[in-house]
Short mmCIF file of C-alpha atoms in Angstrom, two decimals:
data_model
loop_
_atom_site.label_atom_id
_atom_site.label_comp_id
_atom_site.label_asym_id
_atom_site.label_seq_id
_atom_site.Cartn_x
_atom_site.Cartn_y
_atom_site.Cartn_z
CA UNK A 1 92.61 109.77 109.78
CA UNK A 2 94.87 111.35 112.40
CA UNK A 3 91.93 112.94 114.21
CA UNK A 4 90.23 109.53 114.61
CA UNK A 5 93.38 107.53 115.41
CA UNK A 6 94.00 105.74 118.69
CA UNK A 7 97.62 105.00 117.79
CA UNK A 8 99.93 106.36 115.08
CA UNK A 9 102.99 104.42 113.98
CA UNK A 10 105.24 106.91 112.16
CA UNK A 11 108.64 106.88 110.52
CA UNK A 12 111.42 109.43 110.16
CA UNK A 13 110.36 110.46 106.65
CA UNK A 14 106.86 111.39 107.76
CA UNK A 15 106.06 114.93 108.96
CA UNK A 16 106.13 113.78 112.58
CA UNK A 17 107.27 117.03 114.21
CA UNK A 18 103.71 118.40 114.29
CA UNK A 19 101.92 115.16 115.19
CA UNK A 20 101.30 115.99 118.85
CA UNK A 21 99.28 119.03 117.79
CA UNK A 22 97.28 117.11 115.19
CA UNK A 23 96.15 114.09 117.17
CA UNK A 24 95.59 112.88 120.70
CA UNK A 25 96.60 109.36 119.65
CA UNK A 26 99.49 107.42 121.13
CA UNK A 27 102.53 108.18 118.96
CA UNK A 28 104.96 105.34 118.26
CA UNK A 29 108.23 105.98 116.41
CA UNK A 30 109.00 102.95 114.24
CA UNK A 31 111.36 104.77 111.91
CA UNK A 32 114.36 103.09 110.39
CA UNK A 33 117.65 104.68 109.50
CA UNK A 34 120.29 103.22 107.20
CA UNK A 35 122.03 100.53 109.22
CA UNK A 36 119.78 101.08 112.26
CA UNK A 37 116.41 99.36 112.45
CA UNK A 38 115.22 99.78 116.03
CA UNK A 39 111.97 98.11 114.94
CA UNK A 40 112.13 95.51 112.15
CA UNK A 41 109.64 95.54 109.30
CA UNK A 42 107.99 92.36 110.60
CA UNK A 43 107.71 93.90 114.07
CA UNK A 44 106.09 97.03 112.63
CA UNK A 45 103.54 94.86 110.87
CA UNK A 46 102.91 92.89 114.07
CA UNK A 47 102.46 96.07 116.14
CA UNK A 48 99.95 97.41 113.63
CA UNK A 49 97.98 94.19 113.42
CA UNK A 50 97.99 93.61 117.19
CA UNK A 51 96.72 97.15 117.87
CA UNK A 52 93.98 96.81 115.24
CA UNK A 53 92.90 93.42 116.58
CA UNK A 54 92.58 95.01 120.04
CA UNK A 55 90.03 97.38 118.50
CA UNK A 56 92.28 100.41 118.14
CA UNK A 57 92.02 102.70 115.15
CA UNK A 58 95.54 102.49 113.71
CA UNK A 59 97.29 104.97 111.44
CA UNK A 60 100.59 104.12 109.78
CA UNK A 61 102.07 107.48 108.81
CA UNK A 62 104.79 107.36 106.19
CA UNK A 63 106.54 109.96 104.11
CA UNK A 64 105.75 110.15 100.40
CA UNK A 65 103.84 107.41 98.64
CA UNK A 66 103.75 104.22 100.73
CA UNK A 67 103.76 102.09 97.58
CA UNK A 68 106.99 103.54 96.13
CA UNK A 69 109.83 101.86 98.06
CA UNK A 70 107.81 102.45 101.23
CA UNK A 71 106.88 98.86 102.09
CA UNK A 72 103.24 99.87 102.06
CA UNK A 73 102.35 96.75 100.11
CA UNK A 74 103.95 94.53 102.76
CA UNK A 75 102.13 96.32 105.57
CA UNK A 76 98.76 96.13 103.82
CA UNK A 77 99.32 92.42 103.05
CA UNK A 78 100.06 91.71 106.73
CA UNK A 79 96.84 93.48 107.76
CA UNK A 80 94.74 91.73 105.12
CA UNK A 81 96.19 88.34 106.11
CA UNK A 82 95.11 89.04 109.70
CA UNK A 83 91.62 90.11 108.64
CA UNK A 84 92.23 93.79 109.41
CA UNK A 85 90.45 96.16 107.00
CA UNK A 86 92.74 98.79 105.46
CA UNK A 87 92.26 102.16 103.79
CA UNK A 88 95.30 103.71 102.15
CA UNK A 89 95.60 107.47 101.84
CA UNK A 90 98.41 107.83 99.40
CA UNK A 91 101.02 110.55 99.51
CA UNK A 92 103.14 112.09 96.79
CA UNK A 93 106.38 110.32 95.99
CA UNK A 94 109.62 112.24 96.34
CA UNK A 95 110.55 110.84 92.92
CA UNK A 96 108.33 113.54 91.44
CA UNK A 97 107.88 116.12 94.20
CA UNK A 98 111.56 116.77 94.94
CA UNK A 99 112.56 117.47 91.32
CA UNK A 100 109.40 119.60 90.99
CA UNK A 101 110.31 121.62 94.08
CA UNK A 102 113.69 122.29 92.47
CA UNK A 103 112.03 123.33 89.20
CA UNK A 104 113.06 120.17 87.34
CA UNK A 105 110.33 118.38 85.40
CA UNK A 106 110.77 114.61 85.15
CA UNK A 107 109.11 114.78 81.71
CA UNK A 108 109.25 117.63 79.22
CA UNK A 109 107.95 117.73 75.66
CA UNK A 110 110.71 117.11 73.10
CA UNK A 111 113.18 116.31 75.91
CA UNK A 112 111.89 113.35 77.89
CA UNK A 113 108.60 111.53 77.36
CA UNK A 114 109.08 108.98 80.15
CA UNK A 115 110.71 108.50 83.52
CA UNK A 116 111.89 105.50 85.49
CA UNK A 117 112.25 105.29 89.26
CA UNK A 118 115.05 103.08 90.56
CA UNK A 119 116.05 102.18 94.11
CA UNK A 120 119.52 103.37 95.04
CA UNK A 121 119.85 100.84 97.87
CA UNK A 122 120.93 97.84 95.81
CA UNK A 123 123.41 97.85 92.94
CA UNK A 124 121.99 97.27 89.49
CA UNK A 125 123.17 94.34 87.40
CA UNK A 126 124.93 94.96 84.09
CA UNK A 127 121.76 93.79 82.33
CA UNK A 128 119.66 96.30 84.28
CA UNK A 129 122.11 99.13 83.46
CA UNK A 130 121.97 98.26 79.78
CA UNK A 131 118.18 98.10 79.85
CA UNK A 132 117.88 101.48 81.61
CA UNK A 133 120.30 103.13 79.20
CA UNK A 134 118.26 101.80 76.28
CA UNK A 135 114.97 103.20 77.58
CA UNK A 136 115.95 106.84 77.38
CA UNK A 137 114.03 109.41 79.37
CA UNK A 138 114.66 110.56 82.90
CA UNK A 139 116.01 108.20 85.55
CA UNK A 140 115.16 109.04 89.15
CA UNK A 141 117.24 107.23 91.79
CA UNK A 142 115.80 107.05 95.31
#
């Protein structure tokens, strides 16, 4: 995908440091940081759609799995609404890969037979806390 790209919109969680050596595409940093969104989500979607409608081969490079708190669904929906065909090449979510890199399984026979991934950006309600506590298993907070 990178080899064939005309433009790559990347974020700060993607492996962007090596991009210049992997593609001759135009590289556009649309990364957000907590409290600093130099490009809004809607603007990212508009940039992607506009480039695609101009005939450019667009890559949206994200870190991890774009469908796990990555707004991949929103970006695909914006493209589909504009008639832009999309192919998603999924990554591996940090919810599993980071514990694995540290030697921590998110499931383990006779210890935990399930895991739940929760966003750490918004506080949980009391009802949500109670529900999570009742599930058992491993809780991964991103």
